[in-house]
Amino acid sequence: MGSIGAKDVPVLITADGRRIDGRKADELRPLAITAGPLKQADGSAFVEWGANKVMAAVYGPREVHPRHLQQNNKAIVQCRYNMAAFSVDERKRPGLDRRSQEISKVIAEAFESVIFVEEYPRTSIDVYIEVLQANAGTRCAGLVAASVALADAGIPMVDLVPAVAVGKVADSIVLDLKKEEDNYGSADLPMALVPQSGRLVLLQMEGHMTREELHRALDLGVGGCRKIYEVMREALRTRYGADAPSPGVAA
Ligand code: ADP
């Protein structure tokens, strides 16, 4: 790995426009999704995306715990995103830190807007996301896994929700940041899309971009989400064949 002046900062974009792992700006890391690997959960999915490994399990609609959170007119969506202590190079302190709480909240809100929650009053739909190996983009990998797990559980939703992070790295706008790009880049923009309507249900940004860069980043992200969507649908087709839960149709 070369360096550009500052000690230990890798060359993020080479002279011929390639990234640290040889990808072009608009290329995703390899993505593989398995629907339904867990027998005990109502729905589950395992996502391997670059060096990320993420398991999602879904339970529900079921009784609400704690009880006082129950809503008379709709289901609530609860999410717990957790990074395992062994998921990163230096052992992460176990437990729910502020970052995990924030990610859990934005993922729950994203799903609340796509699940037909009015159909299941006084219940809870519980989403568990366990990051077993992390290499940036884990909230997006978690969303993708949870979305397939929700479909696997037969929870009616308007659509599957693909997600990806776009960013700015050495003045280039690139798709699907890996760890070094996330660490040394100048902006990170995770997003999640409802493909049928084009509605964004998650959009966060760390760092700086110009308005023009932001537009390019959003276009790049939407294109990436559409590719991810196909892999998600294929995972469900592999599990269910012609009976795969169909996005946009209540189960
Ligand atoms: P995301 O994983 O969604 O990109 P962040 O941008 O917060 O979320 O984190 C980027 C990456 O930094 C993570 O995927 C992980 O590889 C690493 N990371 C995050 N939190 C920790 C931590 N507490 N200890 C070590 N590495 C971490």
mmCIF file of N, CA, C and O in Angstrom, residues 50-90:
data_model
loop_
_atom_site.group_PDB
_atom_site.id
_atom_site.type_symbol
_atom_site.label_atom_id
_atom_site.label_comp_id
_atom_site.label_asym_id
_atom_site.label_seq_id
_atom_site.Cartn_x
_atom_site.Cartn_y
_atom_site.Cartn_z
ATOM 1 N N GLY A 50 -18.664 -8.005 0.840
ATOM 2 C CA GLY A 50 -17.259 -7.712 1.059
ATOM 3 C C GLY A 50 -16.821 -8.498 2.282
ATOM 4 O O GLY A 50 -17.101 -9.698 2.387
ATOM 5 N N ALA A 51 -16.158 -7.836 3.216
ATOM 6 C CA ALA A 51 -15.739 -8.527 4.446
ATOM 7 C C ALA A 51 -16.775 -8.422 5.569
ATOM 8 O O ALA A 51 -16.509 -8.858 6.688
ATOM 9 N N ASN A 52 -17.939 -7.851 5.287
ATOM 10 C CA ASN A 52 -18.999 -7.812 6.317
ATOM 11 C C ASN A 52 -19.724 -9.155 6.372
ATOM 12 O O ASN A 52 -20.001 -9.759 5.334
ATOM 13 N N LYS A 53 -20.026 -9.590 7.579
ATOM 14 C CA LYS A 53 -20.881 -10.768 7.768
ATOM 15 C C LYS A 53 -21.941 -10.399 8.796
ATOM 16 O O LYS A 53 -21.596 -10.057 9.944
ATOM 17 N N VAL A 54 -23.195 -10.453 8.369
ATOM 18 C CA VAL A 54 -24.279 -9.944 9.213
ATOM 19 C C VAL A 54 -25.450 -10.926 9.206
ATOM 20 O O VAL A 54 -25.905 -11.354 8.142
ATOM 21 N N MET A 55 -25.940 -11.267 10.390
ATOM 22 C CA MET A 55 -27.105 -12.135 10.523
ATOM 23 C C MET A 55 -28.282 -11.300 11.021
ATOM 24 O O MET A 55 -28.120 -10.468 11.928
ATOM 25 N N ALA A 56 -29.450 -11.514 10.436
ATOM 26 C CA ALA A 56 -30.659 -10.846 10.934
ATOM 27 C C ALA A 56 -31.711 -11.896 11.241
ATOM 28 O O ALA A 56 -31.845 -12.888 10.514
ATOM 29 N N ALA A 57 -32.413 -11.682 12.351
ATOM 30 C CA ALA A 57 -33.525 -12.558 12.725
ATOM 31 C C ALA A 57 -34.727 -11.687 13.049
ATOM 32 O O ALA A 57 -34.588 -10.607 13.637
ATOM 33 N N VAL A 58 -35.915 -12.173 12.663
ATOM 34 C CA VAL A 58 -37.149 -11.421 12.889
ATOM 35 C C VAL A 58 -38.127 -12.302 13.643
ATOM 36 O O VAL A 58 -38.262 -13.491 13.348
ATOM 37 N N TYR A 59 -38.800 -11.703 14.627
ATOM 38 C CA TYR A 59 -39.881 -12.372 15.351
ATOM 39 C C TYR A 59 -41.121 -11.497 15.265
ATOM 40 O O TYR A 59 -41.038 -10.285 15.381
ATOM 41 N N GLY A 60 -42.273 -12.125 15.106
ATOM 42 C CA GLY A 60 -43.499 -11.354 15.180
ATOM 43 C C GLY A 60 -44.336 -11.494 13.924
ATOM 44 O O GLY A 60 -43.964 -12.224 13.017
ATOM 45 N N PRO A 61 -45.469 -10.810 13.923
ATOM 46 C CA PRO A 61 -45.991 -9.955 14.988
ATOM 47 C C PRO A 61 -46.253 -10.772 16.249
ATOM 48 O O PRO A 61 -46.805 -11.873 16.167
ATOM 49 N N ARG A 62 -45.802 -10.252 17.409
ATOM 50 C CA ARG A 62 -45.979 -10.953 18.675
ATOM 51 C C ARG A 62 -46.280 -9.949 19.785
ATOM 52 O O ARG A 62 -46.235 -8.744 19.555
ATOM 53 N N GLU A 63 -46.557 -10.482 20.980
ATOM 54 C CA GLU A 63 -46.896 -9.640 22.119
ATOM 55 C C GLU A 63 -45.800 -8.600 22.379
ATOM 56 O O GLU A 63 -44.614 -8.912 22.203
ATOM 57 N N VAL A 64 -46.215 -7.403 22.791
ATOM 58 C CA VAL A 64 -45.240 -6.326 22.983
ATOM 59 C C VAL A 64 -44.556 -6.436 24.348
ATOM 60 O O VAL A 64 -45.216 -6.575 25.374
ATOM 61 N N HIS A 65 -43.229 -6.383 24.323
ATOM 62 C CA HIS A 65 -42.440 -6.265 25.560
ATOM 63 C C HIS A 65 -41.495 -5.103 25.411
ATOM 64 O O HIS A 65 -40.777 -5.067 24.411
ATOM 65 N N PRO A 66 -41.400 -4.153 26.302
ATOM 66 C CA PRO A 66 -42.255 -3.994 27.475
ATOM 67 C C PRO A 66 -43.667 -3.536 27.079
ATOM 68 O O PRO A 66 -43.833 -2.813 26.106
ATOM 69 N N ARG A 67 -44.621 -3.978 27.862
ATOM 70 C CA ARG A 67 -46.051 -3.841 27.571
ATOM 71 C C ARG A 67 -46.495 -2.401 27.297
ATOM 72 O O ARG A 67 -47.344 -2.149 26.438
ATOM 73 N N HIS A 68 -45.905 -1.442 28.045
ATOM 74 C CA HIS A 68 -46.372 -0.047 27.939
ATOM 75 C C HIS A 68 -46.079 0.566 26.560
ATOM 76 O O HIS A 68 -46.618 1.616 26.219
ATOM 77 N N LEU A 69 -45.253 -0.112 25.739
ATOM 78 C CA LEU A 69 -44.961 0.405 24.397
ATOM 79 C C LEU A 69 -46.073 0.062 23.398
ATOM 80 O O LEU A 69 -46.095 0.571 22.283
ATOM 81 N N GLN A 70 -47.003 -0.797 23.820
ATOM 82 C CA GLN A 70 -48.064 -1.270 22.923
ATOM 83 C C GLN A 70 -48.880 -0.117 22.342
ATOM 84 O O GLN A 70 -49.203 0.826 23.050
ATOM 85 N N GLN A 71 -49.205 -0.201 21.048
ATOM 86 C CA GLN A 71 -50.028 0.825 20.394
ATOM 87 C C GLN A 71 -51.328 0.169 19.942
ATOM 88 O O GLN A 71 -51.292 -0.895 19.319
ATOM 89 N N ASN A 72 -52.452 0.845 20.224
ATOM 90 C CA ASN A 72 -53.752 0.237 19.925
ATOM 91 C C ASN A 72 -54.074 0.173 18.439
ATOM 92 O O ASN A 72 -54.887 -0.653 18.020
ATOM 93 N N ASN A 73 -53.449 1.048 17.653
ATOM 94 C CA ASN A 73 -53.839 1.135 16.241
ATOM 95 C C ASN A 73 -52.800 0.555 15.275
ATOM 96 O O ASN A 73 -53.010 0.543 14.075
ATOM 97 N N LYS A 74 -51.674 0.084 15.807
ATOM 98 C CA LYS A 74 -50.652 -0.441 14.881
ATOM 99 C C LYS A 74 -49.615 -1.289 15.616
ATOM 100 O O LYS A 74 -49.510 -1.233 16.852
ATOM 101 N N ALA A 75 -48.859 -2.036 14.821
ATOM 102 C CA ALA A 75 -47.715 -2.769 15.380
ATOM 103 C C ALA A 75 -46.578 -1.779 15.605
ATOM 104 O O ALA A 75 -46.458 -0.790 14.881
ATOM 105 N N ILE A 76 -45.741 -2.040 16.585
ATOM 106 C CA ILE A 76 -44.507 -1.264 16.704
ATOM 107 C C ILE A 76 -43.368 -2.108 16.117
ATOM 108 O O ILE A 76 -43.442 -3.340 16.105
ATOM 109 N N VAL A 77 -42.361 -1.425 15.610
ATOM 110 C CA VAL A 77 -41.193 -2.120 15.065
ATOM 111 C C VAL A 77 -40.027 -1.827 16.001
ATOM 112 O O VAL A 77 -39.695 -0.662 16.238
ATOM 113 N N GLN A 78 -39.456 -2.882 16.573
ATOM 114 C CA GLN A 78 -38.313 -2.694 17.469
ATOM 115 C C GLN A 78 -37.088 -3.335 16.813
ATOM 116 O O GLN A 78 -37.179 -4.437 16.262
ATOM 117 N N CYS A 79 -35.960 -2.649 16.889
ATOM 118 C CA CYS A 79 -34.749 -3.180 16.259
ATOM 119 C C CYS A 79 -33.596 -3.131 17.252
ATOM 120 O O CYS A 79 -33.431 -2.156 17.990
ATOM 121 N N ARG A 80 -32.814 -4.199 17.260
ATOM 122 C CA ARG A 80 -31.566 -4.180 18.026
ATOM 123 C C ARG A 80 -30.410 -4.548 17.110
ATOM 124 O O ARG A 80 -30.271 -5.702 16.695
ATOM 125 N N TYR A 81 -29.613 -3.529 16.789
ATOM 126 C CA TYR A 81 -28.392 -3.726 16.006
ATOM 127 C C TYR A 81 -27.254 -3.901 16.992
ATOM 128 O O TYR A 81 -27.088 -3.096 17.904
ATOM 129 N N ASN A 82 -26.475 -4.951 16.831
ATOM 130 C CA ASN A 82 -25.355 -5.190 17.745
ATOM 131 C C ASN A 82 -24.121 -5.633 16.981
ATOM 132 O O ASN A 82 -24.200 -6.456 16.079
ATOM 133 N N MET A 83 -22.966 -5.054 17.347
ATOM 134 C CA MET A 83 -21.706 -5.499 16.756
ATOM 135 C C MET A 83 -21.014 -6.416 17.746
ATOM 136 O O MET A 83 -20.762 -6.016 18.889
ATOM 137 N N ALA A 84 -20.707 -7.627 17.327
ATOM 138 C CA ALA A 84 -20.050 -8.588 18.216
ATOM 139 C C ALA A 84 -18.659 -8.070 18.617
ATOM 140 O O ALA A 84 -18.008 -7.360 17.848
ATOM 141 N N ALA A 85 -18.242 -8.441 19.807
ATOM 142 C CA ALA A 85 -16.930 -8.008 20.314
ATOM 143 C C ALA A 85 -15.805 -8.436 19.373
ATOM 144 O O ALA A 85 -14.798 -7.755 19.246
ATOM 145 N N PHE A 86 -16.019 -9.562 18.656
ATOM 146 C CA PHE A 86 -14.972 -10.103 17.776
ATOM 147 C C PHE A 86 -15.134 -9.647 16.326
ATOM 148 O O PHE A 86 -14.476 -10.159 15.432
ATOM 149 N N SER A 87 -16.017 -8.651 16.083
ATOM 150 C CA SER A 87 -16.337 -8.277 14.697
ATOM 151 C C SER A 87 -15.330 -7.308 14.089
ATOM 152 O O SER A 87 -15.346 -7.076 12.885
ATOM 153 N N VAL A 88 -14.480 -6.709 14.910
ATOM 154 C CA VAL A 88 -13.521 -5.713 14.407
ATOM 155 C C VAL A 88 -12.105 -6.093 14.849
ATOM 156 O O VAL A 88 -11.932 -6.933 15.726
ATOM 157 N N ASP A 89 -11.098 -5.441 14.224
ATOM 158 C CA ASP A 89 -9.705 -5.785 14.501
ATOM 159 C C ASP A 89 -9.373 -5.696 15.980
ATOM 160 O O ASP A 89 -8.842 -6.625 16.579
ATOM 161 N N GLU A 90 -9.659 -4.506 16.536
ATOM 162 C CA GLU A 90 -9.421 -4.363 17.974
ATOM 163 C C GLU A 90 -10.737 -4.672 18.651
ATOM 164 O O GLU A 90 -11.761 -4.112 18.281
#
